PDB file of C-alpha atoms and ligand atoms in Angstrom:
ATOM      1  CA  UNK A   1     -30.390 -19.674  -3.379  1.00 49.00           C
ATOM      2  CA  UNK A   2     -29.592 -16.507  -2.291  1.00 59.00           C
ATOM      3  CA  UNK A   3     -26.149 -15.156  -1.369  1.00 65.00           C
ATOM      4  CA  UNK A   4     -23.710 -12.351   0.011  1.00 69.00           C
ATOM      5  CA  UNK A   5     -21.679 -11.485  -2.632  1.00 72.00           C
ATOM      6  CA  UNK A   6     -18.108 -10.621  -1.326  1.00 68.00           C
ATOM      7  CA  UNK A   7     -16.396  -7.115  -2.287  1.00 65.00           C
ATOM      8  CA  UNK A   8     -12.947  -7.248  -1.981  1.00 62.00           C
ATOM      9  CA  UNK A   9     -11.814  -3.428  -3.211  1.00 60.00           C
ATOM     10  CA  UNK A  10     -11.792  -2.282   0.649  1.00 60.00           C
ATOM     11  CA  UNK A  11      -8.836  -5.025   1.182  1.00 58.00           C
ATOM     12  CA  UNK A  12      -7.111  -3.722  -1.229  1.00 60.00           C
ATOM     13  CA  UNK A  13      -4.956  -0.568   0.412  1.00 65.00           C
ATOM     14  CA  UNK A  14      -3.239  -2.010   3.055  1.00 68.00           C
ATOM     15  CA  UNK A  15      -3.008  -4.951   1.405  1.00 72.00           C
ATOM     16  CA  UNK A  16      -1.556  -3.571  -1.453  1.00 72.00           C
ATOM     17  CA  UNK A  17       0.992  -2.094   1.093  1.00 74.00           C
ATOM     18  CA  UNK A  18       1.720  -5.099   2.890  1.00 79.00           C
ATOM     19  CA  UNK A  19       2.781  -6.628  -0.470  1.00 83.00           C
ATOM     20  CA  UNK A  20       4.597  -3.529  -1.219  1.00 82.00           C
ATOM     21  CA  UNK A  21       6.630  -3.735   1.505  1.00 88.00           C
ATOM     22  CA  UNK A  22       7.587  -7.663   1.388  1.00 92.00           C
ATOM     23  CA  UNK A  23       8.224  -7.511  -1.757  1.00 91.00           C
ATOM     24  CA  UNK A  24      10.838  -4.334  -1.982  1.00 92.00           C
ATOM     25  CA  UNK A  25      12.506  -6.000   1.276  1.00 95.00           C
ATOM     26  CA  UNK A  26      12.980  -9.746  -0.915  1.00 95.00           C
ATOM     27  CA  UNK A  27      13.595  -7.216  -4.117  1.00 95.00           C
ATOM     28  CA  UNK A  28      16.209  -5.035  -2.852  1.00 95.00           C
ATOM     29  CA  UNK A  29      18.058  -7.260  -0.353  1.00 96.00           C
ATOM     30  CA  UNK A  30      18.144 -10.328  -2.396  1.00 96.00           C
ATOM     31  CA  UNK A  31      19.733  -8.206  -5.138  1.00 95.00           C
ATOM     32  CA  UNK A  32      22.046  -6.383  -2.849  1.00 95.00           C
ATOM     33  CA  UNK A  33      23.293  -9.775  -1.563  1.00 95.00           C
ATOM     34  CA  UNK A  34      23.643 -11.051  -4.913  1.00 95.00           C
ATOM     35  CA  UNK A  35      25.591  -8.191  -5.939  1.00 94.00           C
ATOM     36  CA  UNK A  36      27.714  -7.960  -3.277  1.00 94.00           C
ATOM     37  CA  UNK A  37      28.114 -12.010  -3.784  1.00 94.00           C
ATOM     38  CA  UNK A  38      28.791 -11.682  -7.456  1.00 93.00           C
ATOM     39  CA  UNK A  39      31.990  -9.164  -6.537  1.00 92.00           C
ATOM     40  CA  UNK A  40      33.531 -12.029  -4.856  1.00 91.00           C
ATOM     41  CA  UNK A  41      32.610 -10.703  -1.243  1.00 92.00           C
ATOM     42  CA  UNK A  42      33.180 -12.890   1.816  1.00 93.00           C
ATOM     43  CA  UNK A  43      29.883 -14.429   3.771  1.00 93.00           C
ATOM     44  CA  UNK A  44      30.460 -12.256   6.822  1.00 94.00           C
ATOM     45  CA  UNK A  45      30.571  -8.480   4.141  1.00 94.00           C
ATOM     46  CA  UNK A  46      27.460 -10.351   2.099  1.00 95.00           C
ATOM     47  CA  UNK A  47      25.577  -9.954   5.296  1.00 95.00           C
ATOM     48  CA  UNK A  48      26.829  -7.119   7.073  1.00 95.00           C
ATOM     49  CA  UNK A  49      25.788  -5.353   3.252  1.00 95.00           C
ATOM     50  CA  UNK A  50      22.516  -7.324   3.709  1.00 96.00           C
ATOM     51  CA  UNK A  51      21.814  -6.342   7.149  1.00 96.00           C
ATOM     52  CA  UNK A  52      23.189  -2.554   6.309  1.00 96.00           C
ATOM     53  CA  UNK A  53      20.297  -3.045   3.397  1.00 96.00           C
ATOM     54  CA  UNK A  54      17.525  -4.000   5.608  1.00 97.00           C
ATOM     55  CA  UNK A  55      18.047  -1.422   7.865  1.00 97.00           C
ATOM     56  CA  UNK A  56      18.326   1.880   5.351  1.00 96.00           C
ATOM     57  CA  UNK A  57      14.968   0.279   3.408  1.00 95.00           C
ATOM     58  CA  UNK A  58      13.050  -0.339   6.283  1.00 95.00           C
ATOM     59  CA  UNK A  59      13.748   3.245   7.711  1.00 95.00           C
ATOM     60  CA  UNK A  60      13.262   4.861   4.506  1.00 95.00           C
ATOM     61  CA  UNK A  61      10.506   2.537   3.378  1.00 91.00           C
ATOM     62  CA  UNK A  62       9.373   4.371   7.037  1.00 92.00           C
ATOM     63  CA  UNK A  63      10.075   7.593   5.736  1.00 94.00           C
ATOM     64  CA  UNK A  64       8.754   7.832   2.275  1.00 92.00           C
ATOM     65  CA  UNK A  65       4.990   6.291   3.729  1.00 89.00           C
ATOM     66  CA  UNK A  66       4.903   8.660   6.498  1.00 92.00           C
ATOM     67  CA  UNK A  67       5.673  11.770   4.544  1.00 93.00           C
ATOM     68  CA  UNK A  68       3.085  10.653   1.664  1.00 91.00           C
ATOM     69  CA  UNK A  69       0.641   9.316   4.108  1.00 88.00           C
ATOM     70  CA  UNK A  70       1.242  12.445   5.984  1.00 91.00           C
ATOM     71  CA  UNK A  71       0.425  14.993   3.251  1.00 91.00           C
ATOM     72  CA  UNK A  72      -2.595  13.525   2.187  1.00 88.00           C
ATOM     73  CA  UNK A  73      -4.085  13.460   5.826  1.00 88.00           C
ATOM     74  CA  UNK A  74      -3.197  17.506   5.816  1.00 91.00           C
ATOM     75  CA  UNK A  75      -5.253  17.721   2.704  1.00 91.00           C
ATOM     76  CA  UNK A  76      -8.160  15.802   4.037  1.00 90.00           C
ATOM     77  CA  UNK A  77      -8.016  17.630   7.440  1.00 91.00           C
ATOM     78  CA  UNK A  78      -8.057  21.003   5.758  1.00 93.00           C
ATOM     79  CA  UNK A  79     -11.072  20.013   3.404  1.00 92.00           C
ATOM     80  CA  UNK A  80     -13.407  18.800   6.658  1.00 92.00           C
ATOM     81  CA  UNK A  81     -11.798  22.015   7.922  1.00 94.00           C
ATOM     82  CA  UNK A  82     -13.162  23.951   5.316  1.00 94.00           C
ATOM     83  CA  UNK A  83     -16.721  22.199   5.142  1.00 94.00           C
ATOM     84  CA  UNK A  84     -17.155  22.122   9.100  1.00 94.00           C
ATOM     85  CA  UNK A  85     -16.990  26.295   8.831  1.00 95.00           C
ATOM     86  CA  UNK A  86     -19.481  26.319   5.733  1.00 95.00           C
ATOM     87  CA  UNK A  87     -21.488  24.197   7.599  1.00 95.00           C
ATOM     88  CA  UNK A  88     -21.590  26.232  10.371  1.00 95.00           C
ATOM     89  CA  UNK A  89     -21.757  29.614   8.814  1.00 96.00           C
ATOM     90  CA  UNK A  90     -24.011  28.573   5.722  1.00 94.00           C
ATOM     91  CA  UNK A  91     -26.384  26.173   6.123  1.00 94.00           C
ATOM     92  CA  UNK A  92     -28.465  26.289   3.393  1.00 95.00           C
ATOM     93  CA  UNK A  93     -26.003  26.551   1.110  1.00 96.00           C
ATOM     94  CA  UNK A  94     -24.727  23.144   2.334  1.00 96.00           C
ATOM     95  CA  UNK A  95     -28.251  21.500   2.624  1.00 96.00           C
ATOM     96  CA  UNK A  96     -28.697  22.744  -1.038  1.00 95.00           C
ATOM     97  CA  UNK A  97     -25.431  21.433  -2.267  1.00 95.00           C
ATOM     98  CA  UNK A  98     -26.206  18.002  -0.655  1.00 96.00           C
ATOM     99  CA  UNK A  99     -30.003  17.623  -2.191  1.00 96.00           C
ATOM    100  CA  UNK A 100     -28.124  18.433  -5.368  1.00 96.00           C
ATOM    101  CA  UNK A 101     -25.462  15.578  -4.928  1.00 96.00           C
ATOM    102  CA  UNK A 102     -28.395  13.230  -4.334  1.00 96.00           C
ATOM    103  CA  UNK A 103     -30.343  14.645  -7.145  1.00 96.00           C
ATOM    104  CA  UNK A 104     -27.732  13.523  -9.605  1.00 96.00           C
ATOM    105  CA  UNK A 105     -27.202  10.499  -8.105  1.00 96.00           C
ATOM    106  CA  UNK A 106     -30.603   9.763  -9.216  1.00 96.00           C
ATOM    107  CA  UNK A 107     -32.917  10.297  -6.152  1.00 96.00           C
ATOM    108  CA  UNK A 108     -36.452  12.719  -7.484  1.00 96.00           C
ATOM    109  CA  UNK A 109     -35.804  16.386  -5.987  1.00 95.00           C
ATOM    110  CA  UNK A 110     -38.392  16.246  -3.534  1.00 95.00           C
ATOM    111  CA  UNK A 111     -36.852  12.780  -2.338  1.00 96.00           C
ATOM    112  CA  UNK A 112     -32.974  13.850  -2.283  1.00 96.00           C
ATOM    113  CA  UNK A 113     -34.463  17.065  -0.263  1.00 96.00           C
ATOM    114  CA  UNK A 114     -35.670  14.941   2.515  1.00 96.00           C
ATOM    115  CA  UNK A 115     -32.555  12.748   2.213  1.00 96.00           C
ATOM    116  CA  UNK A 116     -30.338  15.601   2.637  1.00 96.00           C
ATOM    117  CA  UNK A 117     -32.340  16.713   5.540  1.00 96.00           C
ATOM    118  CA  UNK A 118     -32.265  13.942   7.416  1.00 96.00           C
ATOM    119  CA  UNK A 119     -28.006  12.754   6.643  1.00 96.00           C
ATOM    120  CA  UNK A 120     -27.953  16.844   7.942  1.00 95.00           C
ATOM    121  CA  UNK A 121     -29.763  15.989  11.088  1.00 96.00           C
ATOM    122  CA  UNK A 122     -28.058  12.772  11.353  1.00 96.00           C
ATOM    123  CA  UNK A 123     -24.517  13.841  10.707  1.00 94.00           C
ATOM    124  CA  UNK A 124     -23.779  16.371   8.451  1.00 94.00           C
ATOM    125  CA  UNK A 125     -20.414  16.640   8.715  1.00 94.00           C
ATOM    126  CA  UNK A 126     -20.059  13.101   7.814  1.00 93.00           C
ATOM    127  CA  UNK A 127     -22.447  13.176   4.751  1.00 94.00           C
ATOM    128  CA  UNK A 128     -20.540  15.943   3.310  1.00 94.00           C
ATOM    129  CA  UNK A 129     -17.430  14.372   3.914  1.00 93.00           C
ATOM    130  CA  UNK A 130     -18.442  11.267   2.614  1.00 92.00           C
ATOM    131  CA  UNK A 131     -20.719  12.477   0.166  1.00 93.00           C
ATOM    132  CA  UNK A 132     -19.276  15.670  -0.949  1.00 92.00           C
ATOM    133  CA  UNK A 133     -15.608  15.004  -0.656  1.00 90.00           C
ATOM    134  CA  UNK A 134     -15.594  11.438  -0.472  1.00 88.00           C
ATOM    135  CA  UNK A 135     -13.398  10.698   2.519  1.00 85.00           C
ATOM    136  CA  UNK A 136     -14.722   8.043   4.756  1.00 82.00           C
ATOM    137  CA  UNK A 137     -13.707   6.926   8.250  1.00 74.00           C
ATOM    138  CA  UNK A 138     -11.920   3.882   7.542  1.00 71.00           C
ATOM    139  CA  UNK A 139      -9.717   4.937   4.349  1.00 72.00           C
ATOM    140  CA  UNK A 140      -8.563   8.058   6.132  1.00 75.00           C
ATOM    141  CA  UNK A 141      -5.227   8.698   5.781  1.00 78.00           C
ATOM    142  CA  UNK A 142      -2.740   7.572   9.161  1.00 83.00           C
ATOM    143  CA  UNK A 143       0.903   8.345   8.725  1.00 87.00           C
ATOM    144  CA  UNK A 144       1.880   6.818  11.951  1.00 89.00           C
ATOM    145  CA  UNK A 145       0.397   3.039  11.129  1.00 86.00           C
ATOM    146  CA  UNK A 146       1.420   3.199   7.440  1.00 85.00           C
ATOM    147  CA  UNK A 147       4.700   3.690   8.418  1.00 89.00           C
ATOM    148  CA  UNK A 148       5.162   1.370  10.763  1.00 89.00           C
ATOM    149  CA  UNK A 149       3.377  -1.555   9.116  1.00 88.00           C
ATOM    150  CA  UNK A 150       5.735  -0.458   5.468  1.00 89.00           C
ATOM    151  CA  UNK A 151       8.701  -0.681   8.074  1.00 93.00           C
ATOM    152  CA  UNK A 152       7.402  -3.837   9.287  1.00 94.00           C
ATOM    153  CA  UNK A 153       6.713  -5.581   6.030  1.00 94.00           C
ATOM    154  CA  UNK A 154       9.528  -4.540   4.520  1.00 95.00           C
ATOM    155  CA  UNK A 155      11.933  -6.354   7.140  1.00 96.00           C
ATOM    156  CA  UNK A 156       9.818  -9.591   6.603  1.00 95.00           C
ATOM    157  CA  UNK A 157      10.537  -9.590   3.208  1.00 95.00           C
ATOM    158  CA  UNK A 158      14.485  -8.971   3.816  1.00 96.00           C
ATOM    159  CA  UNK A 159      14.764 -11.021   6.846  1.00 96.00           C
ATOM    160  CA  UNK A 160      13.925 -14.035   4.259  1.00 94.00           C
ATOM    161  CA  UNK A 161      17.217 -13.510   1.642  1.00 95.00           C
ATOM    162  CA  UNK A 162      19.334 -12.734   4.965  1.00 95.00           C
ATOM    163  CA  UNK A 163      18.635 -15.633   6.449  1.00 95.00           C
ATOM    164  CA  UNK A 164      19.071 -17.866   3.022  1.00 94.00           C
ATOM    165  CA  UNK A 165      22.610 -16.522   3.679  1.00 94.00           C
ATOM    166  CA  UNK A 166      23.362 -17.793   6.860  1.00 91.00           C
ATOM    167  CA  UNK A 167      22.242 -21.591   5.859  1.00 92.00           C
ATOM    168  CA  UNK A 168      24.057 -21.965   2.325  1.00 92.00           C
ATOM    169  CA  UNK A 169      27.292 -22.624   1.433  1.00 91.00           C
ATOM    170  CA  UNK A 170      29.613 -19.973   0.275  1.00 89.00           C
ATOM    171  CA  UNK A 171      29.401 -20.872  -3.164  1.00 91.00           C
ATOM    172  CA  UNK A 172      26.101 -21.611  -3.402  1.00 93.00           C
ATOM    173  CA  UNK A 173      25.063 -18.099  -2.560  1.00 94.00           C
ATOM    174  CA  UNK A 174      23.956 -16.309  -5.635  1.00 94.00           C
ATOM    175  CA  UNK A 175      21.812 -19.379  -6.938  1.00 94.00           C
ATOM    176  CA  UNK A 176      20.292 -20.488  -3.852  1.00 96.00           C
ATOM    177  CA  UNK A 177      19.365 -16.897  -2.942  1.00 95.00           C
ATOM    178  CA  UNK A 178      18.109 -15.976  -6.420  1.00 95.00           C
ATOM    179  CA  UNK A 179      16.102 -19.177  -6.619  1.00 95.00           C
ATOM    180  CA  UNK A 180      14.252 -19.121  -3.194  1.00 95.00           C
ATOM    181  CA  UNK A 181      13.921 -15.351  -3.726  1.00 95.00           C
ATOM    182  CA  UNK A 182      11.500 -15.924  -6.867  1.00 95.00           C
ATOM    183  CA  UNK A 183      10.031 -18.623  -5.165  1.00 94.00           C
ATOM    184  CA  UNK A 184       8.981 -15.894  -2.281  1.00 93.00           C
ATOM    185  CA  UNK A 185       8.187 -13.631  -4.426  1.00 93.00           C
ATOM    186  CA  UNK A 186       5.987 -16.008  -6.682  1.00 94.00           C
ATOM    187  CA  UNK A 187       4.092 -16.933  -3.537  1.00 92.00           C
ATOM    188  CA  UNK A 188       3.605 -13.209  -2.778  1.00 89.00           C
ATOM    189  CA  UNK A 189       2.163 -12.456  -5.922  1.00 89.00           C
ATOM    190  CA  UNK A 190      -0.007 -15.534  -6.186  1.00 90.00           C
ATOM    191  CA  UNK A 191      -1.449 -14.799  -2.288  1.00 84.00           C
ATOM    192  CA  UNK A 192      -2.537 -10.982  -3.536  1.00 82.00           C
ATOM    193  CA  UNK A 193      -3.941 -12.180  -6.543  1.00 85.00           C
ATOM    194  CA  UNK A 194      -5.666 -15.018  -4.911  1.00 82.00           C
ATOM    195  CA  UNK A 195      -6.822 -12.361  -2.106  1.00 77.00           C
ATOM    196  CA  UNK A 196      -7.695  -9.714  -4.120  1.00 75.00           C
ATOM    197  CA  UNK A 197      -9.713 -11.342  -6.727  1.00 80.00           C
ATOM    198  CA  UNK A 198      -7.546 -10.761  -9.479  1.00 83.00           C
ATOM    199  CA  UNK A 199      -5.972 -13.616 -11.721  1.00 89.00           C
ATOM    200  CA  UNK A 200      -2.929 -15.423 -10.003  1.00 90.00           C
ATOM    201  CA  UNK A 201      -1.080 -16.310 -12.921  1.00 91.00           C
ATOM    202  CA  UNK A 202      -0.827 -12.693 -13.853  1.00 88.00           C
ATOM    203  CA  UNK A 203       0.248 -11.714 -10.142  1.00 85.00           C
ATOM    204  CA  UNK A 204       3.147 -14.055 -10.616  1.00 91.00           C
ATOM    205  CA  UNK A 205       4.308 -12.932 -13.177  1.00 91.00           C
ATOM    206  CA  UNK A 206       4.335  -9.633 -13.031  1.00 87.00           C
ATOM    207  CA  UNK A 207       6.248  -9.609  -9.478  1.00 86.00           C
ATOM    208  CA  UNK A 208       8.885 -12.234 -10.620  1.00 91.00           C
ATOM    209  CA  UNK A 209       9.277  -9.888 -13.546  1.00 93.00           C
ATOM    210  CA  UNK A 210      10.939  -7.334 -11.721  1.00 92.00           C
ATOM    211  CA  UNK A 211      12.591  -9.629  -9.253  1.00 92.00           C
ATOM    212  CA  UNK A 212      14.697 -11.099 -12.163  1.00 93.00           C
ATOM    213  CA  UNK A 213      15.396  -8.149 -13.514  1.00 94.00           C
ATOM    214  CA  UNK A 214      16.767  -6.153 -10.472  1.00 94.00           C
ATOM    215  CA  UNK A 215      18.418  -9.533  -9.411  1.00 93.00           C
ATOM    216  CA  UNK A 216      20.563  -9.808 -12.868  1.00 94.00           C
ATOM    217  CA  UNK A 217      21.406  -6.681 -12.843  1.00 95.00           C
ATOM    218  CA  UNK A 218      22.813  -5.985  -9.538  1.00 93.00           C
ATOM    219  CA  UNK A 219      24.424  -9.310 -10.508  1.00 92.00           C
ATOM    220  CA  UNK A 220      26.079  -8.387 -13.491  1.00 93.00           C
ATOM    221  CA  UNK A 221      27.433  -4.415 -12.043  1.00 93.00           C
ATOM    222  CA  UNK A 222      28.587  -6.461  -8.967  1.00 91.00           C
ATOM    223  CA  UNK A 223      30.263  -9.018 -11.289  1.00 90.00           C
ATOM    224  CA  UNK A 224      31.637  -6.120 -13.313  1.00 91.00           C
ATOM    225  CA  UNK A 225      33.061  -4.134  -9.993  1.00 88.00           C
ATOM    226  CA  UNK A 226      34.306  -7.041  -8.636  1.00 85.00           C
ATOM    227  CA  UNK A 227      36.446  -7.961 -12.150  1.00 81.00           C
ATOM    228  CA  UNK A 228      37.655  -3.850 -11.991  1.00 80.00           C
ATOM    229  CA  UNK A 229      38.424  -3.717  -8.231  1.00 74.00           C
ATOM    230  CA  UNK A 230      40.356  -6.467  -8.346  1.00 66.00           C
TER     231      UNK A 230
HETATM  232 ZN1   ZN B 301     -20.534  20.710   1.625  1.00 55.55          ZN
END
């Protein structure tokens, strides 16, 4: 029986970003509330300091993707710059450099001649670039999406912790928030594991991980600036 086999590396950027982002919004809001809770704050400060929260790590969640997103699009902009002249002004060179990329790939000389040839023919700014340099059409860098969609994901994540608020009792804030919050985050990790291929029980845990950790501790310094302030 013969089947497609199913490759899942090329899900793996923007899904890794998508998780990213969900998971620093449940991370860093959850904790903030909990903090902010654990100093002895009422509901209506707990999430006015929750919504501040979502809106400063969405926008620099925003920020810190475009910028990095940005920079790496300059680089590959200058490099098919840089190859679109040599193309242009040596040829040869180029069609050498290509048979010799093919060459070492494995292909006979005579063979990765009249491959080279023909990607030249074809496209040779895209065989070079793809080739050469290794930058293909879909993984090319775009600031503008990748911020938006780190944005976007991020506020999903927060949204969740926020809204925990708003439905629970006063008292009940810290351990209903911390609880569902792992939960979430559990369910995050499993899904990317489970999409990505990889093994879920180890996706679990390593997200949880670092939810419990930045949960206690914002805990414990709010606990500790709520015992000083007051
Ligand atoms: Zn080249």
């Amino acid at each position: 029986m013969s089947h497609e086999e199913i490759h899942r590396s090329h899900r793996i950027g923007w899904l890794r970003a998508a998780v990213l982002g969900a998971n620093d919004g449940v991370v860093s809001t959850a904790s903030l509330i909990i903090g902010v809770a654990a100093a002895g704050a009422t509901r209506v400060d707990i999430l006015l300091a929750g919504l501040a929260g979502l809106v400063a790590g969405a926008m620099s969640m925003a920020a810190g993707e475009y910028v990095s997103v940005s920079s790496q699009a300059d680089t590959e902009k200058a490099d098919l710059k840089l190859e679109k002249d040599s193309l242009e002004n040596n040829p040869e060179f180029e069609l050498n450099e290509l048979t010799e990329i093919y060459r070492k790939r494995g292909l006979e000389p005579s063979l990765a001649k009249q491959v080279a040839r023909q990607l030249t023919e074809h496209d040779a700014l895209a065989a070079h670039a793809r080739d050469e340099i290794g930058i293909v059409e879909q993984s090319m860098a775009k600031p503008i999406q990748a911020a938006f969609s780190s944005a976007a994901t991020f506020t999903i994540g927060a949204v969740f912790p926020l809204l925990v608020v708003f439905m629970v009792p006063q008292t009940n804030i810290i351990s209903v928030v911390a609880f569902l919050s792992l939960i979430f985050l559990a369910s995050l990790g499993a899904i990317s594991a489970k999409i990505g291929g990889a093994p879920i029980m180890t996706g679990i845990v390593r997200v949880t991980f670092w939810g419990v950790l930045a949960m206690g501790i914002t805990a414990a310094v709010g606990r500790l600036f709520g015992v000083i302030a007051t």
